[in-house]
């Protein structure tokens, strides 16, 4: 079976040990296959958070670890036309709607509700703008009121029918289209959003195996639904466990002490750094996966 994997960091900081694990899972998977391909994709749609120096810094970290990629890295910032085209298609089919709510209005709506709907990542969008009439929507769009575009999860689910995705650790998972509610597919400020961009690019780069942290498991429900709506192939998934800090929290960019560059400057060798991901690699491999 053809194996094409990718590591998809955002260039908003240097890599830390958690990224090293994520990159290693994708890299080993590709390298153990006969003609495996391991790609690098910069998820840099949010220009307000991206810093130019981190593209190179991330490449340097990966090269130092020996996790080298094939071909040129893809930058999502150069792919906006593709995301816009897919969004336009969803608009034409009535599967997304403009949302004019500010963050504050959403919070006010939650506090008015007896029980705000909750998902695994917190309260869900209460659906305020889904209820707007077509005339009102048009009027606000014409008036240039700032808006995002949200997936109408209910409509989308009805159209797509029952779906599953396959995870090599967890098996077949039935998609719950309402899990994250009416997610944003195009942000007010940047005109696209993670869920749409990641799905469009996994297809564009012909990724066969999406490896990612298990914190993104809820997102995969949305992605599988989007693949179906957009007529894109479905990859296999491997949601790997996360490296945790001493307090049991997931590593984040604030964990500078565990940045690859810091460990390297402290005199650690690449093999020693990678060894710190061994235990979780074994946990992933236990299922005979990698
Ligand atoms: N860019 C995402 C992250 O930094 C990973 C991409 C994905 O697997 O969706 O967590």
Coordinates of C-alpha atoms and ligand atoms in Angstrom, one line a residue:
X1 CA 0.0 0.0 0.0
X2 CA 1.2 3.5 -0.9
X3 CA 2.1 5.5 2.3
X4 CA 2.2 9.2 2.2
X5 CA 2.4 11.0 5.5
X6 CA 2.9 14.6 6.6
X7 CA 4.1 16.7 9.5
X8 CA 2.1 19.9 9.7
X9 CA 3.5 22.4 12.2
X10 CA 2.5 26.0 12.5
X11 CA 5.5 28.3 12.2
X12 CA 4.6 30.1 15.4
X13 CA 7.5 28.8 17.5
X14 CA 10.4 26.3 17.5
X15 CA 9.7 22.6 17.8
X16 CA 9.6 20.9 21.2
X17 CA 9.6 17.3 22.2
X18 CA 5.9 16.9 21.5
X19 CA 6.5 17.9 17.9
X20 CA 9.5 15.6 17.7
X21 CA 7.1 12.7 18.6
X22 CA 4.5 13.8 16.0
X23 CA 7.1 14.2 13.3
X24 CA 8.7 10.9 14.2
X25 CA 5.4 9.0 14.0
X26 CA 4.8 10.4 10.5
X27 CA 8.4 10.0 9.4
X28 CA 8.8 6.4 10.6
X29 CA 5.6 5.3 9.1
X30 CA 6.7 6.6 5.7
X31 CA 10.2 5.4 6.0
X32 CA 9.3 1.9 6.9
X33 CA 7.1 1.5 3.7
X34 CA 8.9 0.6 0.5
X35 CA 8.2 3.8 -1.3
X36 CA 6.9 5.9 1.6
X37 CA 6.8 9.6 1.3
X38 CA 7.1 12.0 4.2
X39 CA 6.0 15.6 3.5
X40 CA 6.3 18.8 5.4
X41 CA 3.5 21.3 5.4
X42 CA 3.5 24.7 7.2
X43 CA 0.1 25.5 8.5
X44 CA 0.6 29.2 8.3
X45 CA -2.8 30.6 7.5
X46 CA -2.8 32.9 10.6
X47 CA -0.4 35.6 9.5
X48 CA -0.8 37.4 12.8
X49 CA 0.9 34.5 14.7
X50 CA 3.4 33.3 12.1
X51 CA 7.0 34.6 12.3
X52 CA 9.3 34.2 9.3
X53 CA 12.3 32.9 11.3
X54 CA 10.3 29.8 12.5
X55 CA 10.0 28.3 9.0
X56 CA 13.7 27.9 8.9
X57 CA 14.0 27.1 12.6
X58 CA 11.6 24.2 12.2
X59 CA 13.4 22.9 9.2
X60 CA 16.7 23.1 11.1
X61 CA 15.2 21.2 14.1
X62 CA 13.9 18.4 11.8
X63 CA 17.1 18.1 9.9
X64 CA 19.1 18.0 13.1
X65 CA 16.8 15.2 14.4
X66 CA 17.3 13.4 11.1
X67 CA 13.6 13.5 10.3
X68 CA 14.1 14.7 6.7
X69 CA 11.2 15.3 4.4
X70 CA 10.6 14.7 0.7
X71 CA 10.3 17.6 -1.8
X72 CA 9.5 21.2 -1.1
X73 CA 7.5 22.0 2.0
X74 CA 4.0 23.3 1.3
X75 CA 2.9 26.6 2.7
X76 CA -0.9 27.0 3.4
X77 CA -0.5 30.7 3.0
X78 CA 0.0 30.1 -0.7
X79 CA -3.2 28.0 -1.0
X80 CA -6.0 30.5 -0.2
X81 CA -7.5 30.3 -3.6
X82 CA -8.1 26.5 -3.2
X83 CA -9.7 27.0 0.2
X84 CA -11.9 29.8 -1.1
X85 CA -13.0 27.7 -4.1
X86 CA -14.1 24.9 -1.8
X87 CA -15.9 27.3 0.5
X88 CA -17.7 28.8 -2.5
X89 CA -18.9 25.3 -3.4
X90 CA -20.2 24.7 0.1
X91 CA -21.9 28.2 0.0
X92 CA -23.6 27.4 -3.3
X93 CA -25.0 24.2 -1.7
X94 CA -26.3 25.9 1.4
X95 CA -24.0 24.0 3.7
X96 CA -22.4 27.0 5.3
X97 CA -23.8 30.2 6.6
X98 CA -22.4 33.6 7.4
X99 CA -22.0 34.3 11.1
X100 CA -21.9 37.9 12.2
X101 CA -21.6 37.2 15.9
X102 CA -18.8 38.7 17.9
X103 CA -17.0 36.7 20.5
X104 CA -18.8 38.8 23.1
X105 CA -22.2 38.2 21.6
X106 CA -21.6 34.4 21.6
X107 CA -20.7 34.6 25.3
X108 CA -23.8 36.6 26.1
X109 CA -25.9 34.1 24.3
X110 CA -24.4 31.3 26.3
X111 CA -25.1 33.0 29.6
X112 CA -28.7 33.5 28.5
X113 CA -29.1 29.8 27.8
X114 CA -30.2 27.5 30.6
X115 CA -27.8 24.9 29.3
X116 CA -25.3 25.9 26.6
X117 CA -24.5 22.9 24.4
X118 CA -21.1 21.5 25.2
X119 CA -18.6 19.6 23.2
X120 CA -15.2 18.0 24.1
X121 CA -13.5 21.4 23.7
X122 CA -16.0 23.6 25.5
X123 CA -19.3 25.2 24.8
X124 CA -20.6 25.1 21.2
X125 CA -21.7 27.9 19.0
X126 CA -25.4 28.5 20.0
X127 CA -26.5 28.7 16.4
X128 CA -27.7 32.3 16.5
X129 CA -26.9 33.2 12.9
X130 CA -28.2 29.9 11.5
X131 CA -31.6 31.2 12.4
X132 CA -31.3 34.4 10.3
X133 CA -33.6 34.8 7.4
X134 CA -32.2 34.7 3.9
X135 CA -33.1 38.4 3.5
X136 CA -31.4 39.4 6.7
X137 CA -28.3 37.6 5.8
X138 CA -28.2 39.2 2.4
X139 CA -28.8 42.6 3.9
X140 CA -25.9 42.2 6.3
X141 CA -23.5 40.8 3.7
X142 CA -24.3 43.6 1.3
X143 CA -23.7 46.1 4.2
X144 CA -20.3 44.5 4.6
X145 CA -20.8 43.4 8.3
X146 CA -17.7 41.3 9.2
X147 CA -18.6 37.6 9.2
X148 CA -17.1 34.2 9.4
X149 CA -18.6 31.2 7.6
X150 CA -19.8 28.3 9.7
X151 CA -20.6 24.7 8.6
X152 CA -24.3 23.9 9.0
X153 CA -23.5 20.6 10.8
X154 CA -27.1 19.5 10.8
X155 CA -27.6 20.1 7.0
X156 CA -24.2 18.6 6.3
X157 CA -24.9 15.4 8.3
X158 CA -28.3 14.9 6.6
X159 CA -26.7 15.2 3.2
X160 CA -23.7 13.0 4.0
X161 CA -25.5 10.2 5.9
X162 CA -23.7 8.0 8.4
X163 CA -19.9 8.1 8.2
X164 CA -17.0 6.4 9.9
X165 CA -13.3 7.0 9.9
X166 CA -10.6 4.4 10.6
X167 CA -8.0 4.8 13.2
X168 CA -5.2 2.3 13.5
X169 CA -5.3 2.4 17.3
X170 CA -9.0 2.9 18.0
X171 CA -10.5 1.0 15.1
X172 CA -13.6 2.3 13.2
X173 CA -15.1 5.4 14.8
X174 CA -18.6 6.5 13.9
X175 CA -18.6 10.2 13.0
X176 CA -20.6 12.4 15.3
X177 CA -21.3 15.5 13.0
X178 CA -22.6 17.5 15.9
X179 CA -19.5 16.9 18.2
X180 CA -18.0 20.3 17.6
X181 CA -21.2 22.0 16.4
X182 CA -21.2 24.5 13.6
X183 CA -17.5 25.0 13.3
X184 CA -16.0 28.0 11.6
X185 CA -14.7 27.1 8.1
X186 CA -13.6 30.6 7.3
X187 CA -12.5 33.0 10.0
X188 CA -13.6 36.7 9.9
X189 CA -10.0 37.9 9.9
X190 CA -8.2 35.4 7.6
X191 CA -10.9 34.1 5.3
X192 CA -10.1 30.4 5.9
X193 CA -9.7 28.2 8.9
X194 CA -7.9 25.1 10.1
X195 CA -10.6 22.5 9.5
X196 CA -11.1 23.4 5.9
X197 CA -7.5 24.0 5.1
X198 CA -6.3 20.7 6.6
X199 CA -8.8 18.7 4.7
X200 CA -8.2 20.4 1.4
X201 CA -4.4 20.0 1.7
X202 CA -4.4 16.4 2.9
X203 CA -6.2 15.6 -0.3
X204 CA -4.0 17.9 -2.4
X205 CA -0.8 16.3 -1.0
X206 CA -2.4 12.9 -1.4
X207 CA -1.9 11.9 2.2
X208 CA -2.8 8.3 2.8
X209 CA -2.2 8.2 6.5
X210 CA -2.9 11.2 8.7
X211 CA -0.9 10.9 11.9
X212 CA -1.7 13.5 14.6
X213 CA -2.0 13.8 18.4
X214 CA -5.1 12.3 20.0
X215 CA -6.1 15.8 21.2
X216 CA -7.2 16.3 17.6
X217 CA -9.6 13.3 17.6
X218 CA -12.7 15.5 17.9
X219 CA -11.6 17.5 14.9
X220 CA -11.3 14.3 12.8
X221 CA -15.1 13.9 13.0
X222 CA -15.4 17.3 11.3
X223 CA -12.7 16.4 8.7
X224 CA -14.4 13.1 7.7
X225 CA -17.6 15.0 7.2
X226 CA -15.9 17.6 5.1
X227 CA -14.1 15.0 3.0
X228 CA -17.5 13.5 2.2
X229 CA -19.1 16.9 1.3
X230 CA -16.2 17.9 -0.9
X231 CA -15.8 14.5 -2.6
X232 CA -12.2 14.0 -1.2
X233 CA -10.6 10.7 -0.5
X234 CA -10.5 9.5 3.1
X235 CA -7.1 8.8 4.6
X236 CA -6.5 6.3 7.4
X237 CA -5.8 7.9 10.7
X238 CA -3.4 7.3 13.6
X239 CA -4.1 9.5 16.6
X240 CA -1.0 9.1 18.8
X241 CA -0.7 9.7 22.6
X242 CA 0.7 13.0 23.6
X243 CA 3.9 13.7 25.5
X244 CA 3.0 15.3 28.8
X245 CA 5.0 17.5 31.1
X246 CA 5.7 16.6 34.7
X247 CA 2.3 18.0 35.7
X248 CA 0.5 15.8 33.2
X249 CA -0.3 18.7 30.9
X250 CA 0.4 18.5 27.2
X251 CA 3.5 20.2 25.9
X252 CA 3.0 23.6 24.4
X253 CA 5.2 26.3 22.9
X254 CA 5.7 27.8 26.3
X255 CA 7.7 24.7 27.3
X256 CA 10.9 26.3 26.1
X257 CA 13.0 24.0 28.3
X258 CA 11.9 21.1 26.1
X259 CA 12.5 23.0 22.8
X260 CA 14.6 20.9 20.5
X261 CA 16.9 23.9 20.0
X262 CA 17.4 24.2 23.8
X263 CA 18.2 20.5 24.2
X264 CA 20.6 20.7 21.4
X265 CA 22.3 23.8 22.9
X266 CA 22.5 21.9 26.2
X267 CA 24.7 19.4 24.4
X268 CA 22.2 16.5 23.8
X269 CA 22.7 14.4 20.7
X270 CA 19.8 13.9 18.3
X271 CA 19.5 10.2 19.3
X272 CA 19.2 11.2 23.0
X273 CA 16.4 13.7 22.2
X274 CA 14.6 11.1 20.1
X275 CA 15.1 8.5 22.8
X276 CA 12.7 10.7 24.9
X277 CA 9.9 9.8 22.5
X278 CA 10.7 6.1 22.6
X279 CA 8.2 5.1 25.2
X280 CA 5.3 6.6 23.3
X281 CA 6.6 5.3 20.0
X282 CA 6.5 1.9 21.5
X283 CA 2.9 2.5 22.7
X284 CA 2.0 3.5 19.1
X285 CA 3.9 0.5 17.6
X286 CA 2.3 -1.9 20.0
X287 CA -0.6 -2.3 17.7
X288 CA 1.9 -3.2 14.9
X289 CA 1.3 0.1 13.3
X290 CA 4.6 1.7 12.8
Ligands
LIG1 N1 -1.1 21.9 12.5 C1 -1.7 21.0 13.5 C2 -1.0 21.1 14.8 O1 0.0 21.8 14.9 C3 -1.5 19.5 13.0 C4 -2.2 19.2 11.7 C5 -3.2 18.2 11.8 O2 -2.9 17.0 11.9 O3 -4.3 18.5 11.7 O4 -1.4 20.5 15.8

